[in-house]
Tab-separated table of C-alpha atoms in Angstrom:
chain	number	residue	atom	x	y	z
F	1	MET	CA	38.520	6.232	0.529
F	2	ARG	CA	39.063	9.917	0.002
F	3	VAL	CA	37.229	13.100	0.285
F	4	LEU	CA	35.455	14.223	-3.116
F	5	ALA	CA	36.694	17.441	-5.132
F	6	PRO	CA	33.907	20.027	-5.141
F	7	ALA	CA	33.279	19.680	-8.780
F	8	LEU	CA	32.674	15.812	-8.503
F	9	LEU	CA	30.582	16.416	-5.361
F	10	ALA	CA	28.312	18.533	-7.785
F	11	VAL	CA	27.935	15.438	-10.127
F	12	LEU	CA	26.998	13.151	-7.218
F	13	ALA	CA	24.908	15.502	-5.220
F	14	PRO	CA	21.427	13.777	-5.738
F	15	ALA	CA	22.617	10.748	-3.809
F	16	ALA	CA	23.591	12.895	-0.902
F	17	ALA	CA	20.265	14.651	-0.659
F	18	MET	CA	18.655	12.137	1.959
F	19	ALA	CA	19.725	10.871	5.408
F	20	GLN	CA	22.002	7.804	5.429
F	21	ASP	CA	23.475	5.477	7.746
F	22	ALA	CA	27.072	5.139	6.039
F	23	VAL	CA	28.854	6.841	3.197
F	24	PHE	CA	31.853	5.617	1.352
F	25	THR	CA	33.570	7.585	-1.365
F	26	GLY	CA	36.618	6.742	-3.511
F	27	GLU	CA	37.963	6.785	-7.001
F	28	ILE	CA	38.219	4.265	-9.994
F	29	THR	CA	41.152	4.818	-12.147
F	30	GLY	CA	42.588	3.139	-15.081
F	31	ALA	CA	44.527	0.918	-12.925
F	32	ASP	CA	41.095	-0.642	-11.937
F	33	HIS	CA	40.322	-1.791	-15.495
F	34	GLN	CA	38.864	-5.401	-15.579
F	35	HIS	CA	39.530	-5.660	-11.763
F	36	TYR	CA	37.100	-5.882	-8.684
F	37	LYS	CA	37.043	-3.409	-5.957
F	38	PRO	CA	35.688	-4.327	-2.613
F	39	VAL	CA	33.691	-1.771	-0.468
F	40	PRO	CA	33.327	-3.530	2.978
F	41	PHE	CA	30.615	-2.128	5.320
F	42	ASP	CA	29.413	-3.288	8.685
F	43	VAL	CA	25.758	-4.213	9.551
F	44	PRO	CA	24.685	-3.793	13.154
F	45	THR	CA	22.295	-6.144	14.849
F	46	GLY	CA	18.588	-5.527	14.630
F	47	VAL	CA	18.536	-4.170	10.899
F	48	GLU	CA	15.342	-5.017	9.097
F	49	ARG	CA	16.318	-3.849	5.525
F	50	ILE	CA	19.531	-2.715	3.823
F	51	THR	CA	19.650	-0.354	0.742
F	52	VAL	CA	22.843	0.310	-1.130
F	53	THR	CA	23.169	3.116	-3.610
F	54	LEU	CA	25.959	3.728	-6.040
F	55	THR	CA	26.755	6.897	-7.961
F	56	TYR	CA	29.888	7.589	-9.962
F	57	ASP	CA	31.290	9.879	-12.569
F	58	LYS	CA	30.708	8.387	-16.062
F	59	VAL	CA	32.154	11.248	-17.964
F	60	ASP	CA	35.197	9.394	-19.264
F	61	LYS	CA	33.332	6.101	-20.226
F	62	THR	CA	34.023	4.318	-16.800
F	63	VAL	CA	31.711	1.596	-16.150
F	64	VAL	CA	31.164	0.072	-12.829
F	65	ASP	CA	29.011	-3.031	-11.955
F	66	MET	CA	28.121	-4.068	-8.289
F	67	GLY	CA	26.903	-6.826	-6.255
F	68	VAL	CA	27.129	-7.855	-2.466
F	69	TRP	CA	28.164	-10.769	-0.107
F	70	ASP	CA	26.863	-10.939	3.513
F	71	PRO	CA	29.390	-12.401	6.134
F	72	GLU	CA	28.244	-16.020	5.154
F	73	ARG	CA	27.068	-15.959	1.490
F	74	PHE	CA	26.562	-14.318	-1.834
F	75	ARG	CA	23.534	-12.085	-1.899
F	76	GLY	CA	23.245	-10.802	-5.571
F	77	TRP	CA	24.648	-9.227	-8.401
F	78	SER	CA	23.216	-6.406	-10.710
F	79	GLY	CA	26.172	-5.604	-12.779
F	80	GLY	CA	25.776	-2.081	-14.327
F	81	THR	CA	22.026	-2.510	-14.637
F	82	ARG	CA	21.083	-0.747	-11.427
F	83	ASP	CA	22.324	2.169	-9.261
F	84	ARG	CA	20.813	0.727	-5.986
F	85	PHE	CA	19.464	-2.330	-4.368
F	86	THR	CA	17.686	-3.388	-1.401
F	87	LEU	CA	17.483	-6.581	0.810
F	88	SER	CA	15.285	-7.662	3.499
F	89	PRO	CA	13.948	-10.982	4.981
F	90	SER	CA	10.644	-10.516	2.888
F	91	ASP	CA	11.940	-9.063	-0.488
F	92	ALA	CA	14.741	-7.895	-2.400
F	93	THR	CA	15.594	-6.157	-5.757
F	94	PRO	CA	15.423	-8.633	-8.746
F	95	GLY	CA	18.884	-10.081	-8.855
F	96	TYR	CA	19.291	-10.350	-5.172
F	97	LEU	CA	18.332	-12.854	-2.603
F	98	PRO	CA	15.958	-11.945	0.372
F	99	GLY	CA	16.562	-13.407	3.797
F	100	THR	CA	17.951	-12.732	7.061
F	101	LEU	CA	20.428	-9.867	7.376
F	102	PRO	CA	23.337	-11.212	9.633
F	103	ALA	CA	25.091	-8.597	11.588
F	104	GLY	CA	28.965	-8.272	10.845
F	105	ARG	CA	31.174	-7.448	7.844
F	106	TRP	CA	29.418	-7.296	4.494
F	107	GLN	CA	31.267	-6.861	1.130
F	108	LEU	CA	30.015	-4.609	-1.619
F	109	MET	CA	31.974	-5.778	-4.813
F	110	LEU	CA	32.520	-2.904	-7.489
F	111	GLY	CA	33.382	-4.734	-10.846
F	112	VAL	CA	35.133	-2.462	-13.421
F	113	PRO	CA	34.713	-3.747	-16.968
F	114	ASN	CA	36.077	-0.417	-18.366
F	115	ALA	CA	38.290	2.387	-17.100
F	116	ARG	CA	40.468	4.156	-19.619
F	117	ALA	CA	44.191	4.640	-18.973
F	118	ASN	CA	44.948	7.524	-16.878
F	119	SER	CA	41.061	8.128	-16.241
F	120	HIS	CA	39.906	9.044	-12.606
F	121	ALA	CA	36.200	8.674	-11.579
F	122	ALA	CA	34.954	9.606	-8.202
F	123	TYR	CA	32.334	7.326	-6.663
F	124	ARG	CA	30.095	7.316	-3.848
F	125	VAL	CA	28.346	4.433	-2.092
F	126	THR	CA	25.664	4.991	0.480
F	127	VAL	CA	24.342	2.220	2.828
F	128	ASP	CA	20.912	2.670	4.673
F	129	PHE	CA	19.269	0.641	7.188
F	130	ASP	CA	15.868	0.159	8.373
F	131	ARG	CA	15.741	-0.386	12.269
F	132	ALA	CA	13.959	0.650	15.193
F	133	GLY	CA	13.255	4.256	14.807
F	134	SER	CA	14.702	4.450	11.140
F	135	THR	CA	13.466	4.082	7.822
F	136	HIS	CA	16.372	5.164	5.861
F	137	ALA	CA	16.487	1.954	3.527
F	138	SER	CA	12.701	2.039	2.686
F	139	ASP	CA	12.893	5.719	2.039
F	140	ARG	CA	15.882	5.283	-0.258
F	141	ILE	CA	14.303	2.566	-2.395
F	142	ALA	CA	10.823	4.152	-2.544
F	143	ASP	CA	9.588	4.581	-6.151
F	144	ALA	CA	8.612	8.027	-7.417
F	145	PRO	CA	4.835	8.524	-7.593
F	146	LEU	CA	3.186	7.157	-10.704
F	147	ASN	CA	1.171	10.429	-10.748
F	148	PRO	CA	2.277	13.292	-8.603
F	149	ALA	CA	-1.016	15.248	-8.973
F	150	PRO	CA	-3.655	15.221	-6.178
F	151	GLY	CA	-6.979	13.505	-7.236
F	152	TRP	CA	-9.188	10.536	-7.111
F	153	TYR	CA	-7.779	7.209	-7.744
F	154	ARG	CA	-9.474	3.951	-8.024
F	155	GLY	CA	-8.217	0.585	-6.783
F	156	ASP	CA	-8.986	-2.816	-5.354
F	157	LEU	CA	-7.567	-3.709	-1.843
F	158	HIS	CA	-8.084	-7.339	-1.545
F	159	MET	CA	-6.972	-10.236	-3.951
F	160	HIS	CA	-4.869	-13.373	-3.696
F	161	ASP	CA	-2.482	-15.275	-6.070
F	162	ALA	CA	-0.249	-18.533	-6.023
F	163	ASN	CA	1.513	-17.319	-2.748
F	164	SER	CA	-1.596	-18.248	-0.890
F	165	ASP	CA	-4.806	-19.574	-2.007
F	166	GLY	CA	-5.316	-17.968	-5.571
F	167	SER	CA	-6.001	-20.507	-8.336
F	168	CYS	CA	-6.921	-20.445	-12.026
F	169	ALA	CA	-6.976	-22.602	-15.298
F	170	SER	CA	-3.506	-23.422	-16.659
F	171	GLN	CA	-2.680	-23.293	-20.467
F	172	SER	CA	-4.135	-26.995	-20.868
F	173	GLY	CA	-7.125	-26.075	-18.478
F	174	LYS	CA	-5.879	-27.701	-15.268
F	175	ARG	CA	-6.571	-25.899	-12.013
F	176	VAL	CA	-3.313	-24.689	-10.616
F	177	PRO	CA	-2.009	-22.081	-8.284
F	178	CYS	CA	-2.310	-18.893	-10.201
F	179	PRO	CA	1.010	-16.859	-10.800
F	180	LEU	CA	1.119	-13.325	-9.542
F	181	PHE	CA	1.697	-11.838	-12.846
F	182	ARG	CA	-1.979	-12.970	-13.981
F	183	THR	CA	-3.468	-10.998	-10.913
F	184	VAL	CA	-1.476	-7.954	-11.739
F	185	GLU	CA	-2.482	-8.088	-15.292
F	186	ALA	CA	-6.111	-8.308	-14.481
F	187	ALA	CA	-5.782	-5.323	-12.320
F	188	ALA	CA	-4.231	-3.448	-15.096
F	189	ARG	CA	-6.860	-4.450	-17.462
F	190	ALA	CA	-9.473	-3.274	-15.311
F	191	GLY	CA	-8.091	0.193	-15.405
F	192	LEU	CA	-7.282	0.394	-11.907
F	193	ASP	CA	-4.828	3.080	-10.556
F	194	PHE	CA	-3.682	0.774	-7.649
F	195	ALA	CA	-3.952	-2.695	-6.475
F	196	ALA	CA	-3.193	-4.262	-3.286
F	197	VAL	CA	-2.084	-8.093	-3.227
F	198	THR	CA	-2.973	-9.390	0.102
F	199	ASP	CA	-2.009	-13.112	0.428
F	200	HIS	CA	-2.672	-14.758	3.649
F	201	ASN	CA	-0.124	-14.644	6.338
F	202	THR	CA	2.831	-14.127	4.087
F	203	VAL	CA	5.060	-11.727	2.353
F	204	ALA	CA	6.330	-14.022	-0.323
F	205	HIS	CA	4.769	-12.055	-3.076
F	206	PHE	CA	6.562	-8.787	-2.112
F	207	GLY	CA	9.558	-9.524	-4.447
F	208	GLY	CA	7.496	-10.403	-7.362
F	209	LEU	CA	5.561	-6.962	-6.879
F	210	ARG	CA	8.878	-5.353	-6.824
F	211	GLU	CA	9.869	-7.027	-9.983
F	212	LEU	CA	6.624	-6.202	-11.738
F	213	GLN	CA	6.090	-2.537	-10.836
F	214	PRO	CA	8.421	-1.151	-13.347
F	215	TRP	CA	6.659	-2.806	-16.286
F	216	PHE	CA	3.183	-1.935	-14.901
F	217	ASP	CA	3.840	1.706	-14.528
F	218	ARG	CA	0.383	2.792	-14.776
F	219	THR	CA	-0.968	0.681	-11.980
F	220	LEU	CA	0.401	1.141	-8.374
F	221	LEU	CA	1.153	-2.269	-6.645
F	222	ILE	CA	0.636	-2.161	-2.970
F	223	PRO	CA	2.129	-4.808	-0.719
F	224	GLY	CA	-0.163	-6.223	1.691
F	225	THR	CA	-1.026	-9.204	3.756
F	226	GLU	CA	-4.343	-10.685	4.922
F	227	ILE	CA	-3.718	-11.503	8.540
F	228	THR	CA	-5.728	-14.724	9.299
F	229	THR	CA	-6.516	-15.298	12.852
F	230	PHE	CA	-8.819	-17.557	14.683
F	231	GLY	CA	-10.871	-14.329	15.750
F	232	GLY	CA	-11.061	-12.592	12.456
F	233	HIS	CA	-9.344	-11.615	9.053
F	234	ALA	CA	-7.560	-8.102	8.627
F	235	ASN	CA	-5.725	-6.747	5.550
F	236	ILE	CA	-2.513	-4.704	6.501
F	237	PHE	CA	-1.237	-2.480	3.618
F	238	GLY	CA	2.252	-1.018	3.100
F	239	GLU	CA	4.179	-3.130	5.675
F	240	ARG	CA	8.109	-3.121	5.402
F	241	ARG	CA	8.334	-6.590	6.854
F	242	PHE	CA	6.577	-9.780	7.958
F	243	VAL	CA	3.989	-9.308	10.770
F	244	ASP	CA	3.540	-12.494	12.758
F	245	PHE	CA	-0.175	-13.483	12.768
F	246	ARG	CA	-0.105	-16.168	15.501
F	247	VAL	CA	-2.242	-14.495	18.144
F	248	GLY	CA	-2.290	-16.668	21.325
F	249	ALA	CA	1.070	-18.221	20.520
F	250	ALA	CA	4.021	-16.093	19.292
F	251	VAL	CA	1.714	-12.898	19.641
F	252	PRO	CA	0.185	-12.584	23.077
F	253	ASP	CA	-2.925	-10.985	22.062
F	254	ILE	CA	-4.766	-8.916	19.411
F	255	ALA	CA	-3.527	-5.621	20.877
F	256	ALA	CA	0.074	-6.730	20.270
F	257	LEU	CA	-0.716	-7.680	16.854
F	258	THR	CA	-2.163	-4.310	16.137
F	259	ARG	CA	1.045	-2.643	17.722
F	260	ASP	CA	3.213	-4.557	15.545
F	261	VAL	CA	1.448	-3.628	12.379
F	262	ALA	CA	2.083	-0.036	13.295
F	263	ALA	CA	5.739	-0.689	14.018
F	264	ALA	CA	5.942	-2.354	10.490
F	265	GLY	CA	4.693	0.815	8.907
F	266	ALA	CA	1.378	-0.450	7.880
F	267	ILE	CA	-2.265	0.482	8.178
F	268	LEU	CA	-4.931	-2.033	9.182
F	269	SER	CA	-8.420	-3.034	7.877
F	270	ILE	CA	-10.879	-5.382	9.270
F	271	ASN	CA	-11.913	-7.707	6.600
F	272	HIS	CA	-15.776	-9.008	6.000
F	273	PRO	CA	-16.397	-8.467	9.609
F	274	ALA	CA	-20.000	-9.617	9.696
F	275	LEU	CA	-19.324	-13.027	8.053
F	276	PRO	CA	-20.026	-16.063	10.158
F	277	SER	CA	-17.030	-17.750	12.249
F	278	GLY	CA	-16.997	-21.568	12.538
F	279	GLU	CA	-16.963	-24.143	9.977
F	280	ALA	CA	-18.975	-22.229	7.513
F	281	CYS	CA	-16.284	-19.788	7.400
F	282	MET	CA	-13.368	-20.448	9.640
F	283	GLY	CA	-12.272	-17.135	11.630
F	284	CYS	CA	-13.888	-15.026	8.942
F	285	GLY	CA	-16.038	-12.750	11.127
F	286	TRP	CA	-14.316	-10.425	13.435
F	287	THR	CA	-14.852	-11.657	17.166
F	288	TRP	CA	-11.863	-10.303	18.877
F	289	PRO	CA	-13.221	-8.708	22.165
F	290	ASP	CA	-10.350	-6.406	23.013
F	291	THR	CA	-9.690	-4.653	19.831
F	292	ASP	CA	-7.780	-1.503	20.187
F	293	TRP	CA	-9.819	0.353	17.649
F	294	SER	CA	-7.470	3.390	17.850
F	295	ARG	CA	-5.104	1.244	15.871
F	296	VAL	CA	-7.561	0.299	13.120
F	297	THR	CA	-7.644	2.572	9.978
F	298	ALA	CA	-10.512	1.044	8.032
F	299	ILE	CA	-13.452	-1.578	7.814
F	300	GLU	CA	-14.064	-3.535	4.608
F	301	ALA	CA	-17.523	-2.599	4.209
F	302	VAL	CA	-18.010	-4.315	0.961
F	303	ASN	CA	-16.400	-7.721	0.186
F	304	GLY	CA	-16.876	-9.162	-3.220
F	305	THR	CA	-20.346	-9.327	-4.338
F	306	ILE	CA	-21.580	-8.737	-0.761
F	307	ALA	CA	-22.722	-4.939	-0.564
F	308	SER	CA	-25.912	-5.524	1.367
F	309	GLY	CA	-27.824	-7.477	3.864
F	310	PRO	CA	-26.677	-9.047	7.184
F	311	LEU	CA	-23.347	-10.457	5.879
F	312	ALA	CA	-22.185	-7.012	4.483
F	313	GLY	CA	-19.790	-5.066	6.516
F	314	ILE	CA	-21.795	-1.949	6.543
F	315	GLY	CA	-23.727	-2.494	9.443
F	316	PHE	CA	-20.483	-3.559	11.637
F	317	TRP	CA	-18.877	-0.388	10.352
F	318	TYR	CA	-21.777	1.868	11.264
F	319	ALA	CA	-22.061	0.330	14.728
F	320	ARG	CA	-18.314	1.219	15.255
F	321	LEU	CA	-18.924	4.772	13.944
F	322	ASN	CA	-21.906	5.310	16.349
F	323	GLU	CA	-19.430	4.153	19.297
F	324	GLY	CA	-17.467	7.243	18.316
F	325	ARG	CA	-14.633	5.470	16.202
F	326	ARG	CA	-13.264	7.116	13.194
F	327	LEU	CA	-12.890	4.340	10.640
F	328	THR	CA	-12.679	4.544	6.830
F	329	GLY	CA	-14.952	2.396	4.894
F	330	ILE	CA	-13.237	0.635	1.900
F	331	ALA	CA	-13.879	-2.380	-0.322
F	332	GLY	CA	-12.287	-5.000	-2.015
F	333	SER	CA	-12.833	-8.041	-4.566
F	334	ASP	CA	-11.311	-10.606	-2.352
F	335	ASN	CA	-10.507	-12.256	-5.846
F	336	HIS	CA	-8.906	-15.628	-5.844
F	337	ASP	CA	-9.145	-16.334	-9.668
F	338	PRO	CA	-8.367	-13.376	-11.996
F	339	ASP	CA	-10.585	-15.102	-14.621
F	340	ALA	CA	-13.459	-14.542	-12.241
F	341	PRO	CA	-15.510	-17.605	-13.049
F	342	GLN	CA	-19.447	-17.067	-12.832
F	343	GLY	CA	-20.682	-15.724	-9.613
F	344	LYS	CA	-17.329	-14.533	-8.420
F	345	ALA	CA	-16.290	-10.919	-8.005
F	346	PRO	CA	-13.543	-9.944	-10.775
F	347	ILE	CA	-10.547	-7.852	-9.810
F	348	GLY	CA	-11.765	-4.234	-9.573
F	349	ARG	CA	-15.287	-4.941	-8.457
F	350	PRO	CA	-16.052	-3.375	-6.011
F	351	THR	CA	-13.590	-0.586	-6.311
F	352	THR	CA	-12.220	1.644	-3.479
F	353	VAL	CA	-12.009	5.411	-4.837
F	354	VAL	CA	-9.500	7.513	-2.881
F	355	HIS	CA	-8.666	11.225	-2.963
F	356	ALA	CA	-5.020	11.026	-2.563
F	357	PRO	CA	-2.219	13.705	-2.712
F	358	GLU	CA	-0.525	11.652	-5.430
F	359	LEU	CA	-0.409	8.104	-6.952
F	360	SER	CA	2.158	6.337	-4.578
F	361	MET	CA	1.886	3.966	-1.707
F	362	ALA	CA	2.392	6.760	0.771
F	363	GLY	CA	-0.212	8.794	-0.918
F	364	ILE	CA	-2.937	6.195	-1.146
F	365	LEU	CA	-2.379	5.115	2.542
F	366	ALA	CA	-2.616	8.888	3.513
F	367	GLY	CA	-5.716	9.255	1.580
F	368	ILE	CA	-7.308	6.118	3.309
F	369	ARG	CA	-6.311	7.519	6.604
F	370	ALA	CA	-7.850	11.007	5.727
F	371	GLY	CA	-11.058	9.198	4.917
F	372	ASN	CA	-12.183	11.148	1.800
F	373	VAL	CA	-13.107	7.808	0.151
F	374	PHE	CA	-16.003	6.218	-1.488
F	375	ILE	CA	-17.008	2.742	-2.755
F	376	ASP	CA	-17.917	2.121	-6.162
F	377	VAL	CA	-20.036	-1.031	-5.639
F	378	THR	CA	-20.131	-2.164	-9.292
F	379	GLY	CA	-16.442	-1.091	-10.156
F	380	THR	CA	-17.148	1.389	-12.812
F	381	ARG	CA	-14.274	3.633	-14.198
F	382	ASN	CA	-16.291	6.879	-14.069
F	383	ARG	CA	-18.730	7.184	-11.116
F	384	LEU	CA	-17.954	9.886	-8.635
F	385	LEU	CA	-19.309	10.784	-5.167
F	386	GLU	CA	-17.932	14.055	-3.871
F	387	VAL	CA	-19.448	15.181	-0.487
F	388	THR	CA	-18.864	18.683	1.332
F	389	ALA	CA	-20.507	20.063	4.276
F	390	THR	CA	-20.793	23.969	4.859
F	391	ALA	CA	-22.169	26.165	7.559
F	392	GLY	CA	-21.729	29.823	7.006
F	393	LYS	CA	-17.935	30.254	6.201
F	394	ALA	CA	-17.138	26.581	7.591
F	395	GLN	CA	-16.643	23.925	5.229
F	396	ALA	CA	-15.328	20.388	5.365
F	397	VAL	CA	-14.994	17.387	3.051
F	398	VAL	CA	-15.516	13.611	3.735
F	399	GLY	CA	-13.266	12.537	6.621
F	400	GLY	CA	-13.319	15.980	8.273
F	401	THR	CA	-15.133	17.487	10.992
F	402	ILE	CA	-17.505	20.537	11.233
F	403	ALA	CA	-19.814	21.873	13.719
F	404	GLY	CA	-23.388	20.492	13.371
F	405	ASP	CA	-25.016	23.700	14.202
F	406	ALA	CA	-27.985	25.662	12.386
F	407	GLY	CA	-27.496	26.312	8.720
F	408	LEU	CA	-25.369	23.205	8.001
F	409	ARG	CA	-26.043	21.824	4.503
F	410	ILE	CA	-24.604	18.554	2.802
F	411	ARG	CA	-23.855	18.920	-0.816
F	412	ALA	CA	-22.979	15.809	-3.005
F	413	HIS	CA	-21.669	16.108	-6.571
F	414	VAL	CA	-22.704	12.868	-8.190
F	415	VAL	CA	-21.427	11.582	-11.620
F	416	GLY	CA	-22.606	8.552	-13.705
F	417	VAL	CA	-25.894	7.542	-11.835
F	418	ALA	CA	-28.450	9.343	-13.408
F	419	GLY	CA	-31.925	8.045	-12.213
F	420	ALA	CA	-30.512	6.889	-9.059
F	421	SER	CA	-31.559	8.212	-5.629
F	422	ALA	CA	-29.223	9.868	-3.303
F	423	GLU	CA	-29.767	9.417	0.477
F	424	LEU	CA	-28.493	11.167	3.633
F	425	VAL	CA	-27.449	8.939	6.375
F	426	VAL	CA	-27.197	10.413	10.057
F	427	ASN	CA	-25.696	8.005	12.654
F	428	GLY	CA	-26.552	5.020	10.575
F	429	ALA	CA	-30.201	6.060	9.793
F	430	VAL	CA	-31.443	7.454	6.521
F	431	ALA	CA	-32.413	11.167	7.105
F	432	GLY	CA	-33.507	12.142	3.619
F	433	ARG	CA	-33.592	11.066	0.115
F	434	SER	CA	-33.386	13.074	-3.194
F	435	PRO	CA	-33.391	11.952	-6.861
F	436	VAL	CA	-30.320	12.347	-8.969
F	437	ALA	CA	-31.544	14.198	-11.879
F	438	GLY	CA	-28.790	13.807	-14.409
F	439	ASP	CA	-25.286	12.152	-15.354
F	440	ASP	CA	-23.598	14.981	-13.710
F	441	ALA	CA	-25.650	16.308	-10.865
F	442	HIS	CA	-25.463	18.169	-7.572
F	443	VAL	CA	-27.981	17.074	-4.652
F	444	GLU	CA	-28.193	19.150	-1.324
F	445	PHE	CA	-29.514	18.034	2.056
F	446	PRO	CA	-30.048	20.233	5.006
F	447	LEU	CA	-29.148	18.917	8.373
F	448	ALA	CA	-31.125	19.471	11.586
F	449	PRO	CA	-29.526	21.765	13.977
F	450	ARG	CA	-27.438	20.510	16.729
F	451	SER	CA	-26.716	17.309	14.810
F	452	CYS	CA	-23.913	15.201	16.529
F	453	GLY	CA	-22.052	12.251	15.458
F	454	TRP	CA	-21.547	11.628	11.718
F	455	THR	CA	-23.181	11.765	8.549
F	456	ALA	CA	-22.669	10.412	5.018
F	457	VAL	CA	-24.287	10.264	1.551
F	458	ASN	CA	-25.115	6.982	-0.226
F	459	VAL	CA	-26.498	6.397	-3.722
F	460	ARG	CA	-28.964	3.566	-4.674
F	461	ASP	CA	-30.584	2.286	-7.817
F	462	GLY	CA	-34.248	1.984	-8.372
F	463	GLN	CA	-34.329	-1.443	-6.653
F	464	GLY	CA	-32.552	0.042	-3.638
F	465	ASN	CA	-29.231	-1.651	-4.456
F	466	PRO	CA	-26.199	0.207	-3.509
F	467	LEU	CA	-24.341	1.873	-6.236
F	468	LEU	CA	-22.062	4.232	-4.286
F	469	ILE	CA	-21.224	4.156	-0.582
F	470	GLY	CA	-19.908	7.498	0.946
F	471	ASN	CA	-17.728	7.878	4.102
F	472	PRO	CA	-18.528	9.979	6.971
F	473	LEU	CA	-18.307	13.569	7.855
F	474	TYR	CA	-17.908	14.028	11.615
F	475	LEU	CA	-20.326	16.495	13.454
F	476	THR	CA	-19.529	18.144	16.727
F	477	CYS	CA	-22.287	20.101	18.483
F	478	ARG	CA	-23.296	21.370	21.819
F	479	ARG	CA	-26.205	19.458	23.316
F	480	SER	CA	-28.862	21.352	24.761
């Protein structure tokens, strides 16, 4: 290995822009033509993901392939197709094998199908690791945003495929485990900007999502897991690795599970919390008594077709808000069949609409954390609910905080629900109603002085059915 010349460093500069755990540089010469060139590297204990990146000087028609062996076995080959790959126990770049990452000497193999006589091509290999306190490997392999612009993005945050209990009709009409691509196709047909696939207690679908994402370049695919415990179900989104679900066995208690979710880089949402638990729906309702709500990001307020009544999650969510918790209300179809037989929610109905800084996994998760989110119960592609609070020069959007003093007004911009009714909710109770006059309307509500707690705006149709469900603005006040 040798130090690169300044001119060649300029060619390879993009690869060096991020932090890395190890860097190897060298040169491919004419003598390497149709030979293999090993680049050994050491993997320490405790590594959860490895990402390898190769850049090299292609000016003189040099071509370099690559693959890798761990200390025990072959792990994959991508030839000259890719400039980077990632490996973890849960998933790997197509062409590579997921699995344990044994500590010791690994061997990156560079194959050289072409190097002209007397040529000299500099190369650079970076090796990055995820381990405690470091996410270099995940950062290196992260995709660019599908859309870099801030805005409203529509998605479904709960669905299943053959990797857990999803099923559909086969080519001959038989009921079979439904392949992942059918679920992703249905999300794309629904016009969704993002879709989280959340199979029960597994990460087996993560590699498939990694393979499908380049083709589905208008629909962000978010890896997720429905953590199914005896005391309730919860979706986690964006985890970098498997999170053990066995509360009471390998996992001592629910607090330990929520800590591990955070350590895996994910956010947690309680699913269908008001459903019964027992033989009617085993472990479906949330019954864990010692939940650390500071580690919970969201509540599934609408699950599939259940948007109102005692089984909907809205009452459970509102009760937590009244306890002073700050939790984002979201929704998911909980789809188990992309063909959506009669009576079952299709993918994209309901829709969670997130105001995010960009269309990327990091952007959508940040938007959910921030709370500027609404639920489109019927999964349309155009309805909008934008809510702001103003008091003098102070202003806040949904998910934010504002003083509940005199002069506070709540303004809602509502699109696509002409003839419906907007309602102001304060601490779970309806505090005012106003008709929605047109297809693109503005509705305003005054708020009583010294209002404390939280407020939100919902929209209902003429029969009182929810169409749009808003998230809270938080109110601070000085009680007299």
